[in-house]
């Protein structure tokens, strides 16, 4: 009996053991399957991420290729436009080198320049790889190139302190480059003379070359040596003047803003004229800019015109604003060879208010054949009356030679049909993308809550201008606001009082209606 009970108990226990082991085995199999599935999912996710990364990489490479193709197409178009003027400029600069090294006379140089400028059509066929040729080889080719052209072109030389993109601080640099390029594309010969600042972006200069001969210029009672560098920027011939003894004049961090700016730019102005004489250049027009090269006016008419074969040359003076005039003691004029007693007169350089000083900007106005005032919104009479900064008597006397020119822009740079930074592209023929750009602009400036895609947006842009007409600005803003338009102002002024007035005006109105901040491209 006990044996039977014992056997039954063992059988009972054994009957429950297999199911436990079976369940454990099943759980183990399920967990293994789960782990395998998890590994497969992780592997698939990893493969998917790798595929997405590869796809993104392919898309990036595709976009890079598209960008390169567009760049090559634009470069090809630009090269086609610049090739002729570039060849012309390179030849003329090499002619300068030939005369400075004594291989040809001034008369021969003048004839060669005329030959080049009057026969631009055949230059591409007659000359190639100019920079790789020795002076003797090039001279031989110039002698062979003797066809006469029927077309007469103007020879314009800018003597200035800025040229974009080599050196540009404000609006002057882009103005000089844009104007020079436009004139040269119309068949005129344009050259630019600049100081050789240490801060120049020389990567922008094609075929930069140091002339193996020095020339001397007058300053402070002595003749001083200068090095000449030549190159081409956007197809425009560029000459860089580097003082040797006065090397520190342009070996500085900034372009402007030093206590000896008068001495710096007076040295450069006199050296530029001495260089023209040394190289035998006889331009039709000398184009000077702002007070920094305004001293060239009196230098040219008092010293150079009668003795150096420049009798047919005329002076064009462009002034980007009358706020910066450079007042100095009359005796300082003698540094560049001028006679202070001759010029310190009311009808010449004497300042209209501080009569014990001379006004260099005034000298540029008095001694130039034509004076261009840059303004897109003011009339000639308003500039003379309200924005002349004490020069009203001088401008009134010389009113007949004053010209007004609006500011422009380089449409090869600022073109909404090609600009990759815009959220949508548009043009005069297809303006659909303009609304998208307008909405994006309002959102970026935090003004979208107060405007919609149908809101008219009035933009007012000042790029480092000297004069901002606050009253006209207020009137324009009020008119725009009354008509439900959004008004955006961007810019700053070199005159601190104007900046203060702008800040006060900003506080008078709703901040979300008008936005004012520094210039930003």
Coordinates of C-alpha atoms in Angstrom, one line a residue:
X1 CA 0.0 0.0 0.0
X2 CA 2.7 2.4 1.0
X3 CA 4.7 1.3 -2.1
X4 CA 1.8 2.1 -4.3
X5 CA 1.2 5.5 -2.8
X6 CA 4.9 6.3 -3.2
X7 CA 4.8 5.3 -6.8
X8 CA 1.7 7.4 -7.4
X9 CA 3.4 10.4 -5.9
X10 CA 6.4 10.1 -8.1
X11 CA 4.3 9.6 -11.2
X12 CA 2.3 12.7 -10.2
X13 CA 5.4 14.8 -9.8
X14 CA 6.8 13.5 -13.1
X15 CA 3.6 14.3 -14.9
X16 CA 4.1 18.0 -14.2
X17 CA 7.8 18.3 -15.0
X18 CA 7.7 18.0 -18.8
X19 CA 5.2 20.8 -19.2
X20 CA 7.5 23.2 -17.2
X21 CA 10.5 22.3 -19.3
X22 CA 8.5 22.5 -22.5
X23 CA 7.3 26.0 -21.5
X24 CA 10.8 27.0 -20.7
X25 CA 12.1 25.8 -24.0
X26 CA 9.3 27.6 -25.8
X27 CA 10.0 30.8 -24.0
X28 CA 13.7 30.4 -24.8
X29 CA 12.8 29.9 -28.5
X30 CA 10.5 32.9 -28.5
X31 CA 13.1 35.1 -26.9
X32 CA 15.7 34.0 -29.4
X33 CA 13.3 34.8 -32.3
X34 CA 12.6 38.2 -30.7
X35 CA 16.4 38.9 -30.5
X36 CA 16.9 37.8 -34.0
X37 CA 14.0 40.0 -35.2
X38 CA 15.4 42.9 -33.2
X39 CA 18.8 42.4 -34.8
X40 CA 17.2 42.3 -38.2
X41 CA 15.3 45.5 -37.5
X42 CA 18.4 47.3 -36.3
X43 CA 20.3 46.0 -39.4
X44 CA 17.5 47.2 -41.7
X45 CA 17.4 50.6 -40.0
X46 CA 21.2 50.9 -40.3
X47 CA 20.9 50.0 -44.0
X48 CA 18.1 52.5 -44.5
X49 CA 20.1 55.2 -42.8
X50 CA 23.2 54.4 -44.9
X51 CA 21.0 54.4 -48.0
X52 CA 19.5 57.8 -47.0
X53 CA 23.0 59.2 -46.3
X54 CA 24.2 57.9 -49.7
X55 CA 21.1 59.5 -51.4
X56 CA 21.8 62.8 -49.7
X57 CA 25.4 62.6 -50.7
X58 CA 24.4 61.9 -54.3
X59 CA 22.0 64.9 -54.2
X60 CA 24.7 67.1 -52.8
X61 CA 27.2 66.0 -55.5
X62 CA 24.5 66.6 -58.1
X63 CA 23.9 70.1 -56.8
X64 CA 27.7 70.8 -56.7
X65 CA 27.9 69.6 -60.3
X66 CA 24.9 71.9 -61.2
X67 CA 26.6 74.8 -59.4
X68 CA 29.9 74.1 -61.2
X69 CA 28.1 74.0 -64.6
X70 CA 26.3 77.3 -63.9
X71 CA 29.6 78.8 -62.7
X72 CA 31.4 77.6 -65.8
X73 CA 28.6 79.0 -68.0
X74 CA 28.8 82.3 -66.3
X75 CA 32.6 82.3 -66.4
X76 CA 32.4 81.5 -70.1
X77 CA 30.1 84.4 -70.7
X78 CA 32.2 86.8 -68.6
X79 CA 35.4 85.7 -70.4
X80 CA 33.8 86.3 -73.7
X81 CA 32.8 89.8 -72.5
X82 CA 36.2 90.6 -70.9
X83 CA 38.6 89.0 -73.4
X84 CA 38.9 91.9 -75.7
X85 CA 39.4 94.6 -73.1
X86 CA 41.7 92.3 -71.1
X87 CA 44.0 91.9 -74.1
X88 CA 44.0 95.6 -74.7
X89 CA 44.8 96.4 -71.1
X90 CA 47.6 93.9 -71.0
X91 CA 49.2 95.4 -74.1
X92 CA 49.0 98.9 -72.8
X93 CA 50.6 98.0 -69.5
X94 CA 53.4 96.2 -71.3
X95 CA 53.9 99.3 -73.4
X96 CA 54.2 101.3 -70.1
X97 CA 56.9 98.8 -69.1
X98 CA 58.7 99.2 -72.4
X99 CA 59.0 102.9 -72.1
X100 CA 60.0 102.8 -68.4
X101 CA 62.8 100.4 -69.1
X102 CA 64.0 102.6 -72.0
X103 CA 63.3 100.1 -74.9
X104 CA 61.0 102.7 -76.6
X105 CA 60.7 106.4 -76.5
X106 CA 57.7 108.3 -75.2
X107 CA 56.7 109.1 -78.8
X108 CA 56.8 105.5 -79.8
X109 CA 54.8 104.6 -76.7
X110 CA 52.1 107.1 -77.6
X111 CA 51.9 105.7 -81.1
X112 CA 51.7 102.2 -79.9
X113 CA 48.9 103.1 -77.4
X114 CA 47.0 104.8 -80.2
X115 CA 47.5 101.7 -82.4
X116 CA 46.2 99.4 -79.7
X117 CA 43.2 101.5 -78.7
X118 CA 42.1 102.2 -82.3
X119 CA 42.4 98.6 -83.5
X120 CA 40.7 96.6 -80.8
X121 CA 38.8 94.3 -83.2
X122 CA 42.0 92.6 -84.4
X123 CA 43.8 92.3 -81.1
X124 CA 42.6 88.7 -80.3
X125 CA 43.9 87.5 -83.7
X126 CA 47.3 89.3 -83.5
X127 CA 48.2 88.8 -79.8
X128 CA 48.1 85.8 -77.4
X129 CA 49.8 84.8 -74.1
X130 CA 51.2 88.3 -73.7
X131 CA 52.4 87.8 -70.1
X132 CA 54.6 84.9 -71.2
X133 CA 56.5 86.8 -73.8
X134 CA 59.7 88.7 -73.3
X135 CA 59.8 92.5 -73.9
X136 CA 61.8 92.1 -77.1
X137 CA 59.3 89.5 -78.5
X138 CA 56.3 91.7 -77.7
X139 CA 58.0 94.8 -79.2
X140 CA 58.6 92.9 -82.5
X141 CA 54.9 92.0 -82.6
X142 CA 53.8 95.6 -81.9
X143 CA 55.9 96.7 -84.8
X144 CA 54.1 94.2 -87.0
X145 CA 50.7 95.2 -85.8
X146 CA 50.3 98.4 -87.8
X147 CA 46.7 98.5 -89.1
X148 CA 44.9 101.7 -88.5
X149 CA 41.3 101.8 -87.1
X150 CA 38.7 104.3 -88.1
X151 CA 37.2 104.4 -84.7
X152 CA 38.2 107.0 -82.1
X153 CA 37.9 105.9 -78.5
X154 CA 38.3 108.0 -75.3
X155 CA 41.2 107.3 -73.0
X156 CA 40.1 107.6 -69.4
X157 CA 42.3 107.2 -66.4
X158 CA 40.9 107.0 -62.9
X159 CA 43.1 108.2 -60.1
X160 CA 41.4 106.9 -57.0
X161 CA 41.7 105.2 -53.6
X162 CA 39.3 102.3 -54.1
X163 CA 38.3 99.7 -56.7
X164 CA 36.1 96.7 -56.0
X165 CA 36.9 93.9 -55.4
X166 CA 40.6 94.7 -54.9
X167 CA 40.0 97.3 -52.2
X168 CA 36.6 98.6 -51.3
X169 CA 35.4 100.4 -48.1
X170 CA 32.2 102.2 -49.2
X171 CA 30.3 102.9 -52.4
X172 CA 33.3 104.4 -54.3
X173 CA 35.0 101.0 -55.1
X174 CA 32.0 99.5 -56.8
X175 CA 31.2 102.8 -58.6
X176 CA 34.7 103.0 -60.1
X177 CA 34.7 99.4 -61.2
X178 CA 31.2 99.5 -62.6
X179 CA 31.7 102.7 -64.5
X180 CA 35.1 101.6 -65.9
X181 CA 33.7 98.3 -67.1
X182 CA 30.7 99.9 -68.7
X183 CA 32.9 102.5 -70.5
X184 CA 35.3 99.9 -71.7
X185 CA 32.6 97.7 -73.1
X186 CA 31.5 100.6 -75.2
X187 CA 34.9 100.7 -76.8
X188 CA 36.7 103.2 -74.7
X189 CA 40.1 102.6 -73.0
X190 CA 39.9 102.8 -69.2
X191 CA 42.8 102.5 -66.7
X192 CA 42.9 102.8 -63.0
X193 CA 45.7 104.0 -60.7
X194 CA 45.6 103.0 -57.0
X195 CA 48.0 103.1 -54.1
X196 CA 49.5 99.7 -53.3
X197 CA 48.0 99.1 -49.9
X198 CA 49.2 96.1 -48.0
X199 CA 45.5 95.1 -47.5
X200 CA 44.9 94.8 -51.3
X201 CA 43.2 91.5 -52.4
X202 CA 45.8 90.7 -55.0
X203 CA 44.1 87.4 -55.8
X204 CA 41.6 89.5 -57.8
X205 CA 44.4 90.9 -60.0
X206 CA 45.2 88.9 -63.2
X207 CA 48.8 88.9 -64.4
X208 CA 50.2 90.9 -61.5
X209 CA 53.7 92.1 -62.5
X210 CA 56.3 94.3 -61.0
X211 CA 57.9 96.7 -63.5
X212 CA 61.7 96.3 -63.3
X213 CA 62.3 100.1 -63.2
X214 CA 61.5 102.8 -60.6
X215 CA 60.1 106.2 -61.3
X216 CA 60.5 109.3 -59.1
X217 CA 57.9 111.7 -57.8
X218 CA 58.2 115.0 -56.0
X219 CA 57.2 115.4 -52.3
X220 CA 58.4 117.6 -49.5
X221 CA 61.2 119.2 -51.5
X222 CA 62.7 116.1 -52.8
X223 CA 62.3 113.4 -55.5
X224 CA 61.4 109.9 -54.1
X225 CA 61.5 106.5 -55.8
X226 CA 58.4 104.4 -56.4
X227 CA 57.8 100.9 -57.6
X228 CA 55.1 100.2 -60.2
X229 CA 52.9 97.1 -60.3
X230 CA 50.6 96.3 -63.1
X231 CA 47.7 93.9 -63.6
X232 CA 44.2 93.5 -65.0
X233 CA 40.9 93.4 -63.0
X234 CA 37.7 92.6 -64.9
X235 CA 39.5 93.4 -68.1
X236 CA 40.6 96.8 -66.8
X237 CA 44.2 97.8 -66.7
X238 CA 45.3 98.6 -63.1
X239 CA 48.5 100.4 -62.0
X240 CA 49.6 100.2 -58.3
X241 CA 52.0 102.8 -57.0
X242 CA 54.2 101.7 -54.1
X243 CA 56.4 104.4 -52.4
X244 CA 59.9 103.2 -51.5
X245 CA 61.1 105.8 -49.0
X246 CA 57.6 106.5 -47.7
X247 CA 56.6 102.9 -47.6
X248 CA 54.7 103.4 -44.4
X249 CA 52.1 105.6 -46.0
X250 CA 50.1 102.6 -47.3
X251 CA 51.5 99.8 -45.2
X252 CA 48.6 100.0 -42.7
X253 CA 45.6 98.1 -41.6
X254 CA 42.9 100.6 -42.6
X255 CA 42.5 102.6 -45.8
X256 CA 41.3 105.8 -44.2
X257 CA 41.1 107.4 -40.7
X258 CA 44.7 108.4 -40.0
X259 CA 45.9 111.8 -38.8
X260 CA 48.2 112.0 -41.8
X261 CA 45.7 111.1 -44.5
X262 CA 46.3 114.5 -46.2
X263 CA 50.0 113.6 -46.6
X264 CA 49.3 110.0 -47.6
X265 CA 46.9 110.9 -50.5
X266 CA 48.7 114.0 -51.5
X267 CA 51.8 111.9 -52.0
X268 CA 49.8 109.4 -54.1
X269 CA 48.1 112.2 -56.2
X270 CA 51.4 113.9 -57.0
X271 CA 53.1 110.5 -57.7
X272 CA 50.2 109.5 -60.1
X273 CA 50.7 112.7 -62.2
X274 CA 54.5 112.2 -62.2
X275 CA 53.9 108.6 -63.4
X276 CA 51.7 109.8 -66.3
X277 CA 54.5 112.1 -67.4
X278 CA 57.2 109.4 -67.0
X279 CA 55.2 106.9 -69.0
X280 CA 54.1 109.3 -71.7
X281 CA 50.4 108.9 -71.2
X282 CA 48.1 111.5 -72.6
X283 CA 44.6 110.6 -71.6
X284 CA 41.5 112.5 -72.8
X285 CA 40.0 112.4 -69.3
X286 CA 41.5 112.3 -65.8
X287 CA 38.8 111.1 -63.4
X288 CA 39.4 111.9 -59.8
X289 CA 37.2 111.1 -56.7
X290 CA 36.4 112.7 -53.4
X291 CA 38.8 114.9 -51.4
X292 CA 41.5 112.1 -51.4
X293 CA 42.5 112.8 -55.0
X294 CA 40.9 116.3 -55.4
X295 CA 44.4 117.9 -55.1
X296 CA 45.1 116.6 -58.6
X297 CA 42.9 119.5 -59.9
X298 CA 45.2 122.3 -58.8
X299 CA 48.3 120.2 -59.4
X300 CA 47.3 119.5 -63.0
X301 CA 46.4 123.1 -64.0
X302 CA 49.2 124.8 -62.0
X303 CA 52.1 122.5 -62.7
X304 CA 51.5 119.8 -65.3
X305 CA 49.3 121.0 -68.1
X306 CA 51.7 123.6 -69.6
X307 CA 54.9 121.7 -69.4
X308 CA 54.2 118.0 -69.9
X309 CA 52.2 117.6 -73.1
X310 CA 48.8 117.2 -71.3
X311 CA 47.2 120.2 -72.9
X312 CA 44.2 118.3 -74.3
X313 CA 43.4 116.4 -71.1
X314 CA 40.4 117.4 -69.0
X315 CA 39.6 116.8 -65.4
X316 CA 36.3 115.1 -64.2
X317 CA 35.7 115.2 -60.5
X318 CA 33.2 112.9 -58.8
X319 CA 32.0 113.7 -55.3
X320 CA 30.1 111.0 -53.3
X321 CA 29.2 113.5 -50.6
X322 CA 30.3 116.9 -49.2
X323 CA 30.5 115.9 -45.5
X324 CA 34.3 115.0 -45.7
X325 CA 36.3 117.9 -47.1
X326 CA 39.8 117.9 -45.5
X327 CA 40.7 121.3 -44.1
X328 CA 44.5 121.9 -43.7
X329 CA 46.9 124.8 -43.1
X330 CA 47.9 126.5 -46.4
X331 CA 51.6 125.8 -45.9
X332 CA 51.0 122.1 -46.3
X333 CA 50.2 122.6 -50.0
X334 CA 53.9 123.1 -50.6
X335 CA 54.5 119.4 -49.8
X336 CA 53.4 118.4 -53.3
X337 CA 54.9 121.5 -55.0
X338 CA 51.9 123.9 -55.0
X339 CA 52.2 127.6 -54.1
X340 CA 50.2 128.3 -50.9
X341 CA 50.0 132.0 -51.5
X342 CA 48.6 131.4 -55.0
X343 CA 45.9 129.1 -53.8
X344 CA 44.9 130.5 -50.4
X345 CA 42.2 132.7 -52.0
X346 CA 38.4 132.8 -51.7
X347 CA 38.0 131.9 -55.4
X348 CA 40.4 128.9 -55.1
X349 CA 41.1 126.7 -52.1
X350 CA 40.4 129.0 -49.1
X351 CA 37.7 127.5 -46.9
X352 CA 34.4 129.5 -47.0
X353 CA 34.0 129.5 -43.2
X354 CA 37.5 128.9 -41.6
X355 CA 39.4 131.3 -43.8
X356 CA 42.8 130.6 -42.3
X357 CA 42.6 127.1 -43.8
X358 CA 42.4 125.6 -47.3
X359 CA 39.7 123.2 -48.3
X360 CA 41.0 120.3 -50.5
X361 CA 37.5 119.2 -51.6
X362 CA 36.7 122.8 -52.7
X363 CA 39.9 122.7 -54.8
X364 CA 38.6 119.7 -56.7
X365 CA 35.4 121.6 -57.5
X366 CA 37.1 124.8 -58.5
X367 CA 39.9 123.2 -60.7
X368 CA 37.8 120.5 -62.5
X369 CA 36.1 120.9 -65.9
X370 CA 33.1 118.9 -64.7
X371 CA 31.9 117.9 -61.3
X372 CA 29.6 114.9 -60.8
X373 CA 27.5 114.8 -57.6
X374 CA 26.2 111.3 -56.7
X375 CA 22.5 111.2 -55.6
X376 CA 19.5 109.1 -56.5
X377 CA 16.9 111.2 -54.7
X378 CA 18.0 114.9 -54.4
X379 CA 17.9 117.6 -57.0
X380 CA 21.0 119.7 -57.9
X381 CA 19.4 122.8 -56.2
X382 CA 18.6 120.9 -53.0
X383 CA 22.1 119.5 -52.7
X384 CA 23.6 123.0 -53.2
X385 CA 21.1 124.6 -50.8
X386 CA 20.9 122.0 -48.0
X387 CA 23.5 119.3 -48.3
X388 CA 26.7 121.2 -49.3
X389 CA 28.2 121.5 -45.8
X390 CA 29.4 125.0 -46.2
X391 CA 30.2 124.8 -49.9
X392 CA 27.0 126.5 -51.2
X393 CA 28.8 129.6 -52.4
X394 CA 31.4 127.5 -54.3
X395 CA 28.8 125.2 -55.8
X396 CA 26.6 128.2 -56.8
X397 CA 29.5 129.9 -58.6
X398 CA 30.3 126.6 -60.5
X399 CA 26.7 125.5 -61.0
X400 CA 27.0 125.2 -64.8
X401 CA 29.6 122.5 -64.6
X402 CA 27.8 120.4 -62.0
X403 CA 26.2 117.2 -63.1
X404 CA 23.9 114.8 -61.1
X405 CA 24.3 111.0 -61.4
X406 CA 22.2 108.4 -59.7
X407 CA 23.7 105.4 -57.9
X408 CA 23.4 102.1 -59.7
X409 CA 24.1 98.5 -59.1
X410 CA 26.0 95.7 -60.8
X411 CA 23.3 93.5 -62.4
X412 CA 25.9 90.7 -62.8
X413 CA 26.0 90.4 -59.0
X414 CA 22.5 91.6 -57.9
X415 CA 20.3 89.6 -60.3
X416 CA 17.2 88.0 -58.7
X417 CA 16.8 85.7 -61.6
X418 CA 20.1 84.0 -60.7
X419 CA 20.7 84.7 -57.0
X420 CA 21.0 81.4 -55.1
X421 CA 20.5 83.1 -51.8
X422 CA 16.9 84.0 -52.5
X423 CA 14.1 81.5 -51.6
X424 CA 12.7 82.0 -55.1
X425 CA 14.0 83.5 -58.3
X426 CA 12.2 86.1 -60.4
X427 CA 12.7 88.6 -63.2
X428 CA 11.0 91.4 -65.0
X429 CA 9.3 88.9 -67.3
X430 CA 8.4 86.4 -64.6
X431 CA 7.6 88.0 -61.2
X432 CA 5.9 85.0 -59.5
X433 CA 8.9 84.4 -57.2
X434 CA 8.9 88.0 -56.0
X435 CA 5.9 87.5 -53.6
X436 CA 7.7 84.5 -52.0
X437 CA 10.8 86.6 -51.5
X438 CA 8.8 89.4 -50.0
X439 CA 7.0 87.1 -47.5
X440 CA 10.4 85.6 -46.6
X441 CA 11.9 89.0 -46.0
X442 CA 9.1 90.1 -43.7
X443 CA 9.4 86.8 -41.8
X444 CA 13.1 87.2 -41.4
X445 CA 12.7 90.8 -40.1
X446 CA 9.9 89.8 -37.7
X447 CA 7.3 92.0 -39.5
X448 CA 5.1 89.2 -41.0
X449 CA 2.4 89.6 -38.2
X450 CA 1.6 93.0 -39.5
X451 CA 1.7 92.3 -43.2
X452 CA 0.5 89.7 -45.8
X453 CA 1.7 88.7 -49.2
X454 CA -0.5 91.4 -50.7
X455 CA 1.0 94.2 -48.6
X456 CA 3.1 96.7 -50.5
X457 CA 6.7 96.9 -49.2
X458 CA 8.7 100.1 -49.6
X459 CA 12.4 99.7 -49.2
X460 CA 14.9 102.5 -48.6
X461 CA 18.6 101.5 -48.7
X462 CA 21.6 103.7 -47.9
X463 CA 25.1 102.3 -48.3
X464 CA 27.4 104.3 -46.1
X465 CA 26.2 107.6 -47.4
X466 CA 27.3 110.8 -46.0
X467 CA 23.9 112.6 -46.2
X468 CA 20.6 111.2 -45.2
X469 CA 17.7 113.6 -45.6
X470 CA 15.7 112.9 -42.4
X471 CA 12.8 115.0 -43.3
X472 CA 12.3 113.4 -46.7
X473 CA 12.7 110.0 -45.0
X474 CA 9.9 110.9 -42.5
X475 CA 7.6 112.1 -45.2
X476 CA 8.2 108.9 -47.2
X477 CA 7.5 106.8 -44.2
X478 CA 4.3 108.6 -43.3
X479 CA 3.0 108.4 -46.8
X480 CA 3.7 104.7 -47.0
X481 CA 2.0 104.1 -43.6
X482 CA -1.1 106.0 -44.6
X483 CA -1.5 103.8 -47.7
X484 CA -1.1 100.6 -45.7
X485 CA 2.4 99.8 -46.9
X486 CA 5.2 98.3 -45.0
X487 CA 8.3 100.5 -44.8
X488 CA 11.8 99.0 -44.3
X489 CA 14.9 101.2 -43.9
X490 CA 18.4 99.8 -44.1
X491 CA 21.7 101.8 -43.8
X492 CA 23.9 104.0 -41.8
X493 CA 25.6 107.3 -42.2
X494 CA 29.2 108.5 -41.7
X495 CA 27.8 111.6 -39.9
X496 CA 27.1 110.8 -36.3
X497 CA 24.4 113.5 -36.0
X498 CA 22.5 111.7 -38.8
X499 CA 22.7 108.4 -37.0
X500 CA 21.4 110.0 -33.8
X501 CA 18.5 111.5 -35.7
X502 CA 17.7 108.1 -37.2
X503 CA 17.7 106.5 -33.8
X504 CA 15.3 109.2 -32.4
X505 CA 13.0 108.7 -35.4
X506 CA 12.9 105.0 -34.8
X507 CA 11.7 105.5 -31.2
X508 CA 9.0 107.9 -32.4
X509 CA 7.2 105.1 -34.3
X510 CA 6.3 101.5 -33.9
X511 CA 9.4 99.3 -34.1
X512 CA 7.5 96.6 -36.1
X513 CA 6.6 99.2 -38.7
X514 CA 10.0 100.5 -39.6
X515 CA 13.3 98.6 -39.2
X516 CA 16.7 100.3 -39.1
X517 CA 20.0 98.6 -39.0
X518 CA 23.5 98.8 -40.4
X519 CA 24.3 98.0 -44.0
X520 CA 24.2 94.3 -44.8
X521 CA 24.4 92.7 -48.3

